[in-house]
Short mmCIF file of C-alpha atoms in Angstrom, two decimals:
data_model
loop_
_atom_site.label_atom_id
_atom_site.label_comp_id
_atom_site.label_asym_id
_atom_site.label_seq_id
_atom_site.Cartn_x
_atom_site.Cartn_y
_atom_site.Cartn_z
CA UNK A 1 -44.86 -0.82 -53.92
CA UNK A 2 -48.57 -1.36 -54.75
CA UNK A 3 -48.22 -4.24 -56.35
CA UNK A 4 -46.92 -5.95 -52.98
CA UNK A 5 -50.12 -4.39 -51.78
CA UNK A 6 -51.59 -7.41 -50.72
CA UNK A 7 -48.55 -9.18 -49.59
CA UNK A 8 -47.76 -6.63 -46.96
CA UNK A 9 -51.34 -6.11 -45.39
CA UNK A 10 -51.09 -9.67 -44.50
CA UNK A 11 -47.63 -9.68 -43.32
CA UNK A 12 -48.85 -6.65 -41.03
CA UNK A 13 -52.20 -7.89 -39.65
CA UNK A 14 -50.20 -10.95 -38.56
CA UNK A 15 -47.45 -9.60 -36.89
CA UNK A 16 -49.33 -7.29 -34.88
CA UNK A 17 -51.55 -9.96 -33.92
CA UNK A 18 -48.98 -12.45 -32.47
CA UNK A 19 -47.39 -9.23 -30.80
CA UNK A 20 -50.27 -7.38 -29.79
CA UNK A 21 -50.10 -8.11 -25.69
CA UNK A 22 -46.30 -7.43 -25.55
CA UNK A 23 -44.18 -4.12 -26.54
CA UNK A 24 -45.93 -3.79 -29.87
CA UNK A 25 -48.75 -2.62 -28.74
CA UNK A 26 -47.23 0.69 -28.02
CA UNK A 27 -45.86 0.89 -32.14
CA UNK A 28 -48.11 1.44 -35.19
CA UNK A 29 -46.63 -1.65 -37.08
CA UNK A 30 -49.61 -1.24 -39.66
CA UNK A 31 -47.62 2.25 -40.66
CA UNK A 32 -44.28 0.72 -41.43
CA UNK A 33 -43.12 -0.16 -44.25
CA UNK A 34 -42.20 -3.91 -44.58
CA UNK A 35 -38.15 -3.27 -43.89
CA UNK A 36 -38.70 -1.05 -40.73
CA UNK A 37 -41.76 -3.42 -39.54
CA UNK A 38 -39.60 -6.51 -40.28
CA UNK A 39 -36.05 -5.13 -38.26
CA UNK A 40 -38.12 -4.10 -35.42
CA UNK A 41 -40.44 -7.50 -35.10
CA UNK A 42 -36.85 -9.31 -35.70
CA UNK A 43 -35.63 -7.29 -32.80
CA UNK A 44 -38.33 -7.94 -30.85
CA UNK A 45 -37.34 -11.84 -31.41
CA UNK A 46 -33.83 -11.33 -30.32
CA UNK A 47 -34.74 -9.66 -27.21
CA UNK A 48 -37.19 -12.54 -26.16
CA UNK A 49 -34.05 -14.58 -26.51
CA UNK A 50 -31.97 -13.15 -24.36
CA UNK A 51 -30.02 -11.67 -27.47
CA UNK A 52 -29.68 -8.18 -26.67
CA UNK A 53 -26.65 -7.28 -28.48
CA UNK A 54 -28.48 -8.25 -31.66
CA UNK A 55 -32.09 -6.69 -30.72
CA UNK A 56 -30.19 -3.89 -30.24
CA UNK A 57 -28.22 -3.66 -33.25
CA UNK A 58 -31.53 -4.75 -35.83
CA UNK A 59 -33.64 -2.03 -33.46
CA UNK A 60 -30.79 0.30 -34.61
CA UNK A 61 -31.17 -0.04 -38.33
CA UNK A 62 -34.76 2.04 -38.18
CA UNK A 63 -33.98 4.56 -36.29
CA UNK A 64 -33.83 8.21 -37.07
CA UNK A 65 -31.34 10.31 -36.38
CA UNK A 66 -32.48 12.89 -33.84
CA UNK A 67 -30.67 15.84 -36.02
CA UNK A 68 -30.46 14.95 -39.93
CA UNK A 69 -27.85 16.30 -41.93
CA UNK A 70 -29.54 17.61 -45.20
CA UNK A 71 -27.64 18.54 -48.19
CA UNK A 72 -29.55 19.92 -51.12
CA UNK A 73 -28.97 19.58 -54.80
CA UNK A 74 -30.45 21.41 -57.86
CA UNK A 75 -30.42 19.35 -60.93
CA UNK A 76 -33.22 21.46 -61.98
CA UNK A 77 -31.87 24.66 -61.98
CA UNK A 78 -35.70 26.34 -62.99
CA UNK A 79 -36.93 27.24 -59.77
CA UNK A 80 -34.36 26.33 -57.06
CA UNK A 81 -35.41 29.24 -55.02
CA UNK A 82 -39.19 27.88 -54.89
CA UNK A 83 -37.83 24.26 -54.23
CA UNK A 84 -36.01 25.34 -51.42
CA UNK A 85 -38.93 27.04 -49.56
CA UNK A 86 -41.32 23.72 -50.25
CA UNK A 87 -38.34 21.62 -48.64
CA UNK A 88 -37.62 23.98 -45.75
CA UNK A 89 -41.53 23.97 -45.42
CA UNK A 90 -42.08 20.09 -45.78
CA UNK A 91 -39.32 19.56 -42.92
CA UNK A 92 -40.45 21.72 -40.69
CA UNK A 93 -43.60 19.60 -40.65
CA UNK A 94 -41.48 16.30 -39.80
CA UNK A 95 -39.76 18.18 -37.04
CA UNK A 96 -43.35 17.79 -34.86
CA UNK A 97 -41.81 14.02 -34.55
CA UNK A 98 -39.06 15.14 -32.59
CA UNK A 99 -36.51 15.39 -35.52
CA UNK A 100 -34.19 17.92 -36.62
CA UNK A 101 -33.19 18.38 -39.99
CA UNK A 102 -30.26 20.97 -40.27
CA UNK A 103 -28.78 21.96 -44.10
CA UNK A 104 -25.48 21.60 -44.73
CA UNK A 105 -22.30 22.22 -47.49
CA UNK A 106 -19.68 20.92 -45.48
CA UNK A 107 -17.27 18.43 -46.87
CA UNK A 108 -16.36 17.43 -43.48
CA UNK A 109 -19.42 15.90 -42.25
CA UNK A 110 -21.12 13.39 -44.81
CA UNK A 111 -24.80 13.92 -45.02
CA UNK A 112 -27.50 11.32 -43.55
CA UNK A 113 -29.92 12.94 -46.21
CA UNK A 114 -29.02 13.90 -49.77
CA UNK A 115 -32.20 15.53 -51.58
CA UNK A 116 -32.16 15.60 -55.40
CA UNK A 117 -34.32 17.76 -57.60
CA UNK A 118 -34.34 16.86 -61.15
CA UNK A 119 -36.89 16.89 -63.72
CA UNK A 120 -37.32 13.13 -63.92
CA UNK A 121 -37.17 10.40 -62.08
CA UNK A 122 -36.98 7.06 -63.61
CA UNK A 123 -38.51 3.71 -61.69
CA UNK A 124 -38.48 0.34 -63.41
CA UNK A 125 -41.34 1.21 -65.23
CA UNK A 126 -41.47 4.42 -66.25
CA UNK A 127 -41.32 7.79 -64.82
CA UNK A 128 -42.18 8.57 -61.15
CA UNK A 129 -42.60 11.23 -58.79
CA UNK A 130 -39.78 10.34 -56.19
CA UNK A 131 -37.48 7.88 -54.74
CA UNK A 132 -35.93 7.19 -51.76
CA UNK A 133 -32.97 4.56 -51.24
CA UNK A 134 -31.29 4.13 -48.06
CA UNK A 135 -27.97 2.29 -47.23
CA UNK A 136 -28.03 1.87 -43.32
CA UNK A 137 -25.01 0.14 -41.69
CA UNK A 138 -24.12 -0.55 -37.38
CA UNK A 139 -20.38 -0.08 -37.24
CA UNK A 140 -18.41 -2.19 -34.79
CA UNK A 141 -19.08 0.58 -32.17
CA UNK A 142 -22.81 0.64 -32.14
CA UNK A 143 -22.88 3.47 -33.69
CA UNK A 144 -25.44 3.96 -36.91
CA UNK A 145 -24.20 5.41 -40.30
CA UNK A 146 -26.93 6.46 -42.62
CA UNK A 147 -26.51 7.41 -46.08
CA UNK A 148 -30.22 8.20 -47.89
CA UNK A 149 -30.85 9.80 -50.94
CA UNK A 150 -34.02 11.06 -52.06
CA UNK A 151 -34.97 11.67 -55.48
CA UNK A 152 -38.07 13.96 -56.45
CA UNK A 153 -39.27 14.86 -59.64
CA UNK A 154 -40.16 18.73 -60.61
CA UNK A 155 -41.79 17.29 -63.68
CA UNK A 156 -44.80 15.00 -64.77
CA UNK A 157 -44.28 12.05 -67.24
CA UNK A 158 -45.72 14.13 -69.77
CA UNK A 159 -43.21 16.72 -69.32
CA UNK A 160 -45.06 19.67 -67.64
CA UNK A 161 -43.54 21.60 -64.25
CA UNK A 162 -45.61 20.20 -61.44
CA UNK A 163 -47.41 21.84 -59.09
CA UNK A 164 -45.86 23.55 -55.52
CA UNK A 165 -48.36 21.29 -53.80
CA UNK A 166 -47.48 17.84 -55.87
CA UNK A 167 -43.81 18.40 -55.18
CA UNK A 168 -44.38 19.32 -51.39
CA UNK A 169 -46.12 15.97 -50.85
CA UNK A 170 -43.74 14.06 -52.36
CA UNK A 171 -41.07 15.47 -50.43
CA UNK A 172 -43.14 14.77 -47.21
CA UNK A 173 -43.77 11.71 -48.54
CA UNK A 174 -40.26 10.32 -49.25
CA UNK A 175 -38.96 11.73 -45.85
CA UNK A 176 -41.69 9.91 -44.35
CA UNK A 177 -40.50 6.72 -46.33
CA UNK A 178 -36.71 7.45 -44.53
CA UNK A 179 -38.79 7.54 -41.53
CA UNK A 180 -40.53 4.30 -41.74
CA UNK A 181 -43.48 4.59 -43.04
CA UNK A 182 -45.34 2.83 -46.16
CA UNK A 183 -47.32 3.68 -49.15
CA UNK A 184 -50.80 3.76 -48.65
CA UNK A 185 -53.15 4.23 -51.52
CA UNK A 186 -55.31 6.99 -50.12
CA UNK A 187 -54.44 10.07 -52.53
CA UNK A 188 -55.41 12.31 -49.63
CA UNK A 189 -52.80 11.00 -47.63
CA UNK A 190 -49.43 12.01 -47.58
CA UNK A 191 -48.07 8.35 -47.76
CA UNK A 192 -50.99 8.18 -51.02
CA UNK A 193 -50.09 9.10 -54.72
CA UNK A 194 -49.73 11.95 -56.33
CA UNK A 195 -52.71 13.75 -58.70
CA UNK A 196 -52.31 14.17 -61.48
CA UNK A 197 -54.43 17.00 -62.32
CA UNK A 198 -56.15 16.62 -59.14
CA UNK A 199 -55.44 18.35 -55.19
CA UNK A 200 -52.39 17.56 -53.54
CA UNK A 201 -52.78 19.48 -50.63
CA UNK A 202 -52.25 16.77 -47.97
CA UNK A 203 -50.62 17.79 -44.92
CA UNK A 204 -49.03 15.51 -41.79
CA UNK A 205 -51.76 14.37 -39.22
CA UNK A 206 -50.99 13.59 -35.65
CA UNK A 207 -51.39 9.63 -36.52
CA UNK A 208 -48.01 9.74 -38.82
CA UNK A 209 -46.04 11.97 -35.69
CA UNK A 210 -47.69 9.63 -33.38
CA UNK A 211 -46.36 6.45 -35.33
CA UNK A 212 -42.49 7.90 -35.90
CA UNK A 213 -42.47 9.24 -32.43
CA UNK A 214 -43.28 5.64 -31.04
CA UNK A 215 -40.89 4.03 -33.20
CA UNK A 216 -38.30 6.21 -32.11
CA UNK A 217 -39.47 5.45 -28.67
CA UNK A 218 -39.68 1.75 -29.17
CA UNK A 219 -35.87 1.81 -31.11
CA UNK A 220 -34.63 3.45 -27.71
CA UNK A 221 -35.82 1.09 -25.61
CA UNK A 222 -34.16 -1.59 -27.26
CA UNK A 223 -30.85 0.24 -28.44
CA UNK A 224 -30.40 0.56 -24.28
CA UNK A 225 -30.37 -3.08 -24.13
CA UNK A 226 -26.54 -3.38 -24.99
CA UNK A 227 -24.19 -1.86 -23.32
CA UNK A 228 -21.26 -3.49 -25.05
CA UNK A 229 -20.15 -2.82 -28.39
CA UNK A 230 -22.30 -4.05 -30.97
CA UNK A 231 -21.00 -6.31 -33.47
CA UNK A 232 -21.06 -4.77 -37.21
CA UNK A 233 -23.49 -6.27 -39.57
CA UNK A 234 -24.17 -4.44 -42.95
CA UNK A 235 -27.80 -3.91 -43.83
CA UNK A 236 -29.30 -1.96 -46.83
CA UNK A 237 -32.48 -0.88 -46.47
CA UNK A 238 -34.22 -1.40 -49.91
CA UNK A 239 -35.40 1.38 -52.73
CA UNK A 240 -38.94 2.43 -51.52
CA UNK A 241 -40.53 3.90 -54.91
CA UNK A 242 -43.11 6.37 -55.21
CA UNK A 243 -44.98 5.33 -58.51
CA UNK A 244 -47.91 7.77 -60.31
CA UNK A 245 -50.78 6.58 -60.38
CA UNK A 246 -51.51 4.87 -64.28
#
C-alpha cells in the first residue's frame, strides 16, 4: 500500500543487495510485493541451511499455479457481457507468463481464483478500485491449495460506470498482485493507479512476464529440493489493496 511506500523500497534494495551474487540474481525481487519477496528470500535462508524441506515448502507459498481455475461472478449485473470480454482479454495477456487460466462452474473442483464484479469496493478508507486477498496453505503432502479472491469495482467513488480501459487494468492489475507483484506508483503502469478521468490504457510489458516467469522458475528450483513430504504449515498471504489515487 503506498503508504508502506518507503518501507518496502528499503526492504527491497537491501535484500537484493546481500543476495545479489547468489540465486537472486536471476529474480526481479524489486517487482515483488513484500509477502512474495519475503517467502522467497526466507526460502532462500532455509536452503543455505541445509533445510530443504522448509525452503521448499516457503518457495511453495508464491507460486502460481500453472493452470488457474477461474470462476466468475456478476454482482453487477449492468454489463456482464462487456465484463466478461475485458476479463477473458486481461488473462489472455497473463498467459504470455506461462499461465493458464481456464473458467469454470463446477462444484466439484474449488476455484484457485474467484473474480468479483460489483459496483463498489470498500478499503479501510474509502472506496477503491479492486482487491485481492489470498489464503495460501502447503498441505501435509506438499501439495499447494490456493484460494484468492479478487474484487474489482465497475464504479468510481463518485458513483459513475467506469471506463472498459480502467476496469481492464485493474483486473490486470490484481491478477498481477496474485502473481507477485507490487504497486508501483507509475499511473502508466499496470501495477500504477487508476485515472480518474485520465488514460488507462496500460498494457503488460515483457519486464512484468519476465519477472513472474523467473519467479516461477526460481519457486521450481527450490520446490525440487524435497523429495519427502512436506510438513503442513498454514500461511495467509495478506490483502494487497488497490487504492485511487486522492
Amino acid at each position: 500500500m503506498k503508504r508502506f511506500g518507503g518501507i518496502l523500497l528499503l526492504l527491497s534494495v537491501g535484500t537484493a543487495a546481500a543476495y545479489a551474487s547468489g540465486t537472486a540474481s536471476s529474480v526481479s525481487l524489486g517487482m515483488l510485493d513484500a509477502t512474495a519477496r519475503e517467502s522467497l528470500v526466507a526460502a532462500w535462508e532455509a536452503e543455505a541451511r541445509g533445510d530443504s524441506a522448509k525452503a521448499a515448502r516457503l518457495a511453495l507459498l508464491v507460486a502460481t499455479p500453472q493452470t488457474v481455475r477461474v470462476r466468475v461472478v456478476h454482482e453487477d449485473r449492468m454489463g456482464g457481457e462487456e465484463f466478461n470480454a475485458l476479463l477473458e482479454d486481461a488473462l489472455a495477456e497473463w498467459e504470455a507468463a506461462n499461465v493458464s487460466f481456464v473458467l469454470t462452474e463446477s462444484a466439484c473442483l474449488e476455484p484457485h481464483l474467484t473474480i468479483v464484479f460489483r459496483k463498489r469496493v470498500q478499503g479501510v478508507r474509502g472506496p477503491i478500485a479492486g482487491k485481492t486477498t489470498s489464503h495460501r496453505t502447503v498441505t501435509a503432502d506438499g501439495a499447494l491449495s490456493v484460494r484468492t479472491t479478487i474484487e474489482i469495482a465497475t464504479r468510481s467513488p463518485f458513483g459513475c460506470r467506469l471506463s472498459e480501459s480502467a476496469i481492464r487494468k485493474t483486473i490486470l492489475h490484481e491478477v498481477g498482485h496474485f502473481m507477485g507483484l507490487r504497486d508501483v506508483s507509475d499511473p502508466r503502469d499496470v501495477m500504477g493507479p487508476i485515472l480518474l478521468g485520465g488514460s488507462n490504457d496500460a498494457r503488460l510489458e515483457e519486464r512484468h512476464m519476465q519477472a513472474i516467469l523467473q519467479l516461477n522458475t526460481e519457486v521450481s528450483r527450490l520446490t525440487r529440493l524435497s523429495p519427502s513430504p512436506i510438513v503442513e504449515d498454514p500461511a495467509y498471504r495478506r490483502p494487497v489493496v488497490f487504492i485511487f489515487p486522492s
